[in-house]
Tab-separated table of N, CA and C in Angstrom:
chain	number	residue	atom	x	y	z
A	147	SER	N	0.841	-1.181	0.000
A	147	SER	CA	0.000	0.000	0.000
A	147	SER	C	0.887	1.246	0.000
A	148	ILE	N	0.758	2.038	-1.018
A	148	ILE	CA	1.540	3.260	-1.141
A	148	ILE	C	0.606	4.439	-0.917
A	149	SER	N	1.068	5.358	-0.091
A	149	SER	CA	0.278	6.567	0.152
A	149	SER	C	1.219	7.746	0.319
A	150	LEU	N	0.662	8.913	0.208
A	150	LEU	CA	1.428	10.136	0.420
A	150	LEU	C	2.064	10.122	1.810
A	151	GLU	N	1.294	9.692	2.791
A	151	GLU	CA	1.781	9.655	4.162
A	151	GLU	C	2.933	8.668	4.327
A	152	SER	N	2.827	7.497	3.695
A	152	SER	CA	3.900	6.507	3.833
A	152	SER	C	5.183	6.976	3.143
A	153	ILE	N	5.050	7.662	2.040
A	153	ILE	CA	6.227	8.204	1.351
A	153	ILE	C	6.870	9.287	2.207
A	154	ALA	N	6.064	10.182	2.751
A	154	ALA	CA	6.575	11.257	3.598
A	154	ALA	C	7.290	10.680	4.818
A	155	GLU	N	6.695	9.672	5.422
A	155	GLU	CA	7.300	9.039	6.595
A	155	GLU	C	8.647	8.409	6.240
A	156	GLN	N	8.731	7.777	5.092
A	156	GLN	CA	9.968	7.138	4.637
A	156	GLN	C	11.117	8.139	4.544
A	157	PHE	N	10.816	9.363	4.125
A	157	PHE	CA	11.847	10.382	3.942
A	157	PHE	C	11.888	11.408	5.077
A	158	ASP	N	11.077	11.170	6.099
A	158	ASP	CA	11.031	12.035	7.274
A	158	ASP	C	10.738	13.499	6.908
A	159	VAL	N	9.732	13.672	6.053
A	159	VAL	CA	9.256	15.004	5.675
A	159	VAL	C	7.737	15.007	5.797
A	160	THR	N	7.137	16.166	5.612
A	160	THR	CA	5.679	16.242	5.725
A	160	THR	C	5.012	15.787	4.426
A	161	PRO	N	3.788	15.274	4.515
A	161	PRO	CA	3.051	14.918	3.311
A	161	PRO	C	2.884	16.103	2.351
A	162	ALA	N	2.675	17.294	2.906
A	162	ALA	CA	2.512	18.481	2.053
A	162	ALA	C	3.780	18.736	1.236
A	163	TYR	N	4.929	18.558	1.834
A	163	TYR	CA	6.202	18.770	1.137
A	163	TYR	C	6.376	17.747	0.014
A	164	VAL	N	6.076	16.493	0.303
A	164	VAL	CA	6.158	15.454	-0.724
A	164	VAL	C	5.218	15.789	-1.877
A	165	SER	N	4.030	16.214	-1.549
A	165	SER	CA	3.031	16.545	-2.559
A	165	SER	C	3.511	17.660	-3.482
A	166	ILE	N	4.065	18.710	-2.892
A	166	ILE	CA	4.564	19.841	-3.681
A	166	ILE	C	5.706	19.407	-4.591
A	167	LEU	N	6.672	18.672	-4.027
A	167	LEU	CA	7.815	18.209	-4.837
A	167	LEU	C	7.374	17.273	-5.963
A	168	PHE	N	6.484	16.365	-5.621
A	168	PHE	CA	6.033	15.400	-6.619
A	168	PHE	C	5.339	16.100	-7.778
A	169	LYS	N	4.441	16.998	-7.458
A	169	LYS	CA	3.714	17.705	-8.515
A	169	LYS	C	4.656	18.556	-9.364
A	170	ARG	N	5.637	19.176	-8.736
A	170	ARG	CA	6.600	19.993	-9.470
A	170	ARG	C	7.420	19.130	-10.440
A	171	GLU	N	7.843	17.963	-9.987
A	171	GLU	CA	8.705	17.108	-10.807
A	171	GLU	C	7.935	16.279	-11.838
A	172	MET	N	6.758	15.809	-11.465
A	172	MET	CA	6.022	14.874	-12.317
A	172	MET	C	4.890	15.522	-13.108
A	173	GLY	N	4.473	16.718	-12.708
A	173	GLY	CA	3.418	17.403	-13.430
A	173	GLY	C	2.010	16.945	-13.098
A	174	GLU	N	1.885	16.072	-12.125
A	174	GLU	CA	0.567	15.630	-11.662
A	174	GLU	C	0.671	15.256	-10.193
A	175	ASN	N	-0.470	15.194	-9.527
A	175	ASN	CA	-0.402	14.857	-8.109
A	175	ASN	C	-0.171	13.365	-7.926
A	176	ILE	N	0.272	13.009	-6.748
A	176	ILE	CA	0.671	11.625	-6.489
A	176	ILE	C	-0.492	10.647	-6.598
A	177	SER	N	-1.683	11.062	-6.193
A	177	SER	CA	-2.821	10.141	-6.270
A	177	SER	C	-3.177	9.831	-7.726
A	178	SER	N	-3.112	10.810	-8.606
A	178	SER	CA	-3.364	10.567	-10.033
A	178	SER	C	-2.291	9.666	-10.633
A	179	TYR	N	-1.051	9.915	-10.257
A	179	TYR	CA	0.067	9.109	-10.748
A	179	TYR	C	-0.099	7.646	-10.330
A	180	LEU	N	-0.407	7.421	-9.057
A	180	LEU	CA	-0.587	6.056	-8.568
A	180	LEU	C	-1.791	5.382	-9.222
A	181	ALA	N	-2.870	6.133	-9.406
A	181	ALA	CA	-4.054	5.577	-10.063
A	181	ALA	C	-3.709	5.135	-11.486
A	182	ASN	N	-2.941	5.947	-12.208
A	182	ASN	CA	-2.531	5.581	-13.571
A	182	ASN	C	-1.650	4.342	-13.577
A	183	LEU	N	-0.718	4.245	-12.624
A	183	LEU	CA	0.115	3.042	-12.522
A	183	LEU	C	-0.743	1.804	-12.278
A	184	ARG	N	-1.697	1.936	-11.382
A	184	ARG	CA	-2.566	0.798	-11.041
A	184	ARG	C	-3.424	0.387	-12.236
A	185	ILE	N	-3.973	1.351	-12.945
A	185	ILE	CA	-4.814	1.035	-14.101
A	185	ILE	C	-3.979	0.413	-15.214
A	186	ASN	N	-2.780	0.910	-15.440
A	186	ASN	CA	-1.913	0.323	-16.473
A	186	ASN	C	-1.546	-1.116	-16.146
A	187	GLU	N	-1.274	-1.400	-14.886
A	187	GLU	CA	-0.981	-2.783	-14.487
A	187	GLU	C	-2.235	-3.639	-14.628
A	188	ALA	N	-3.387	-3.097	-14.283
A	188	ALA	CA	-4.643	-3.833	-14.441
A	188	ALA	C	-4.885	-4.169	-15.912
A	189	LYS	N	-4.609	-3.224	-16.808
A	189	LYS	CA	-4.783	-3.488	-18.241
A	189	LYS	C	-3.873	-4.630	-18.681
A	190	ARG	N	-2.626	-4.628	-18.206
A	190	ARG	CA	-1.700	-5.699	-18.558
A	190	ARG	C	-2.228	-7.055	-18.065
A	191	LEU	N	-2.708	-7.080	-16.830
A	191	LEU	CA	-3.234	-8.332	-16.274
A	191	LEU	C	-4.485	-8.789	-17.006
A	192	LEU	N	-5.345	-7.867	-17.391
A	192	LEU	CA	-6.548	-8.230	-18.144
A	192	LEU	C	-6.187	-8.821	-19.501
A	193	GLU	N	-5.155	-8.285	-20.127
A	193	GLU	CA	-4.731	-8.762	-21.442
A	193	GLU	C	-4.000	-10.102	-21.374
A	194	GLN	N	-3.215	-10.302	-20.332
A	194	GLN	CA	-2.280	-11.426	-20.320
A	194	GLN	C	-2.632	-12.564	-19.374
A	195	THR	N	-3.670	-12.398	-18.569
A	195	THR	CA	-4.033	-13.461	-17.632
A	195	THR	C	-5.534	-13.728	-17.702
A	196	ASP	N	-5.939	-14.774	-17.006
A	196	ASP	CA	-7.355	-15.091	-16.851
A	196	ASP	C	-7.829	-14.794	-15.428
A	197	MET	N	-7.068	-13.966	-14.703
A	197	MET	CA	-7.444	-13.613	-13.335
A	197	MET	C	-8.817	-12.950	-13.317
A	198	LYS	N	-9.562	-13.186	-12.243
A	198	LYS	CA	-10.850	-12.525	-12.071
A	198	LYS	C	-10.621	-11.032	-11.844
A	199	VAL	N	-11.579	-10.228	-12.266
A	199	VAL	CA	-11.488	-8.778	-12.108
A	199	VAL	C	-11.304	-8.422	-10.632
A	200	SER	N	-11.983	-9.101	-9.745
A	200	SER	CA	-11.849	-8.803	-8.311
A	200	SER	C	-10.422	-9.074	-7.828
A	201	ASP	N	-9.791	-10.129	-8.340
A	201	ASP	CA	-8.407	-10.436	-7.965
A	201	ASP	C	-7.437	-9.408	-8.545
A	202	ILE	N	-7.704	-8.977	-9.764
A	202	ILE	CA	-6.858	-7.939	-10.381
A	202	ILE	C	-6.972	-6.649	-9.592
A	203	SER	N	-8.175	-6.300	-9.212
A	203	SER	CA	-8.399	-5.090	-8.421
A	203	SER	C	-7.536	-5.110	-7.165
A	204	GLU	N	-7.564	-6.205	-6.445
A	204	GLU	CA	-6.760	-6.334	-5.230
A	204	GLU	C	-5.269	-6.354	-5.551
A	205	GLN	N	-4.886	-7.039	-6.604
A	205	GLN	CA	-3.481	-7.142	-7.003
A	205	GLN	C	-2.864	-5.763	-7.252
A	206	VAL	N	-3.650	-4.850	-7.819
A	206	VAL	CA	-3.121	-3.517	-8.133
A	206	VAL	C	-3.339	-2.521	-6.990
A	207	GLY	N	-3.905	-2.985	-5.883
A	207	GLY	CA	-4.021	-2.126	-4.711
A	207	GLY	C	-5.293	-1.322	-4.593
A	208	ILE	N	-6.327	-1.715	-5.334
A	208	ILE	CA	-7.636	-1.063	-5.199
A	208	ILE	C	-8.576	-2.128	-4.639
A	209	TYR	N	-8.888	-2.010	-3.360
A	209	TYR	CA	-9.567	-3.098	-2.651
A	209	TYR	C	-11.078	-3.061	-2.759
A	210	SER	N	-11.629	-1.989	-3.276
A	210	SER	CA	-13.063	-1.922	-3.546
A	210	SER	C	-13.258	-2.173	-5.035
A	211	GLN	N	-13.965	-3.255	-5.361
A	211	GLN	CA	-14.194	-3.567	-6.773
A	211	GLN	C	-15.022	-2.477	-7.446
A	212	THR	N	-15.959	-1.882	-6.728
A	212	THR	CA	-16.765	-0.794	-7.285
A	212	THR	C	-15.881	0.391	-7.656
A	213	THR	N	-14.976	0.760	-6.767
A	213	THR	CA	-14.048	1.859	-7.036
A	213	THR	C	-13.149	1.509	-8.214
A	214	PHE	N	-12.657	0.280	-8.239
A	214	PHE	CA	-11.788	-0.159	-9.334
A	214	PHE	C	-12.497	-0.026	-10.681
A	215	ILE	N	-13.714	-0.533	-10.769
A	215	ILE	CA	-14.455	-0.486	-12.036
A	215	ILE	C	-14.722	0.963	-12.437
A	216	ARG	N	-15.082	1.813	-11.474
A	216	ARG	CA	-15.339	3.229	-11.765
A	216	ARG	C	-14.077	3.919	-12.272
A	217	LEU	N	-12.951	3.721	-11.597
A	217	LEU	CA	-11.694	4.331	-12.032
A	217	LEU	C	-11.245	3.791	-13.388
A	218	PHE	N	-11.405	2.495	-13.581
A	218	PHE	CA	-10.997	1.869	-14.839
A	218	PHE	C	-11.813	2.436	-16.001
A	219	LYS	N	-13.124	2.500	-15.811
A	219	LYS	CA	-13.987	3.016	-16.879
A	219	LYS	C	-13.704	4.488	-17.154
A	220	LYS	N	-13.438	5.269	-16.117
A	220	LYS	CA	-13.104	6.684	-16.300
A	220	LYS	C	-11.813	6.823	-17.102
A	221	SER	N	-10.855	5.957	-16.857
A	221	SER	CA	-9.556	6.024	-17.526
A	221	SER	C	-9.606	5.479	-18.954
A	222	CYS	N	-10.317	4.372	-19.153
A	222	CYS	CA	-10.256	3.655	-20.433
A	222	CYS	C	-11.520	3.766	-21.284
A	223	GLY	N	-12.614	4.203	-20.686
A	223	GLY	CA	-13.861	4.281	-21.423
A	223	GLY	C	-14.590	2.957	-21.529
A	224	LEU	N	-14.017	1.918	-20.911
A	224	LEU	CA	-14.603	0.579	-20.918
A	224	LEU	C	-14.545	0.005	-19.515
A	225	THR	N	-15.451	-0.920	-19.210
A	225	THR	CA	-15.312	-1.654	-17.956
A	225	THR	C	-14.144	-2.622	-18.116
A	226	PRO	N	-13.627	-3.158	-17.013
A	226	PRO	CA	-12.537	-4.130	-17.137
A	226	PRO	C	-12.903	-5.331	-18.017
A	227	ASN	N	-14.112	-5.847	-17.888
A	227	ASN	CA	-14.512	-6.989	-18.718
A	227	ASN	C	-14.603	-6.611	-20.192
A	228	GLU	N	-15.121	-5.426	-20.489
A	228	GLU	CA	-15.174	-4.972	-21.884
A	228	GLU	C	-13.764	-4.798	-22.438
A	229	TYR	N	-12.874	-4.246	-21.612
A	229	TYR	CA	-11.480	-4.059	-22.035
A	229	TYR	C	-10.829	-5.412	-22.334
A	230	ARG	N	-11.057	-6.389	-21.465
A	230	ARG	CA	-10.467	-7.723	-21.664
A	230	ARG	C	-10.949	-8.327	-22.978
A	231	LYS	N	-12.231	-8.233	-23.250
A	231	LYS	CA	-12.761	-8.803	-24.494
A	231	LYS	C	-12.166	-8.135	-25.711
A	232	ALA	N	-11.922	-6.836	-25.636
A	232	ALA	CA	-11.387	-6.089	-26.770
A	232	ALA	C	-9.884	-6.252	-26.939
A	233	HIS	N	-9.150	-6.591	-25.867
A	233	HIS	CA	-7.687	-6.575	-25.921
A	233	HIS	C	-7.001	-7.878	-25.543
A	234	LYS	N	-7.732	-8.917	-25.266
A	234	LYS	CA	-7.127	-10.171	-24.791
A	234	LYS	C	-6.174	-10.741	-25.831
A	235	SER	N	-4.943	-11.048	-25.368
A	235	SER	CA	-3.955	-11.702	-26.244
A	235	SER	C	-4.443	-13.104	-26.567
A	236	ARG	N	-4.262	-13.499	-27.804
A	236	ARG	CA	-4.752	-14.835	-28.208
A	236	ARG	C	-3.628	-15.821	-28.293
């Protein structure tokens, strides 16, 4: 589980400081960056495995399947199952 607070604690700085530095260097906030990483890994798993969507959700660190499906659809325009059908490696 990665969070702003855990990163700040690791470097012994405040979460606000980490947030400012991250946004300055990466051009987006840390929560958006992590969400994109999680969705990209989920897309890879949907394409390359037969794992259940609920297992993929947990694997990428989103423990609410409802939240996972909402974030995935917002990012990709498809539900995870629709994405798998359209992109599954044969």
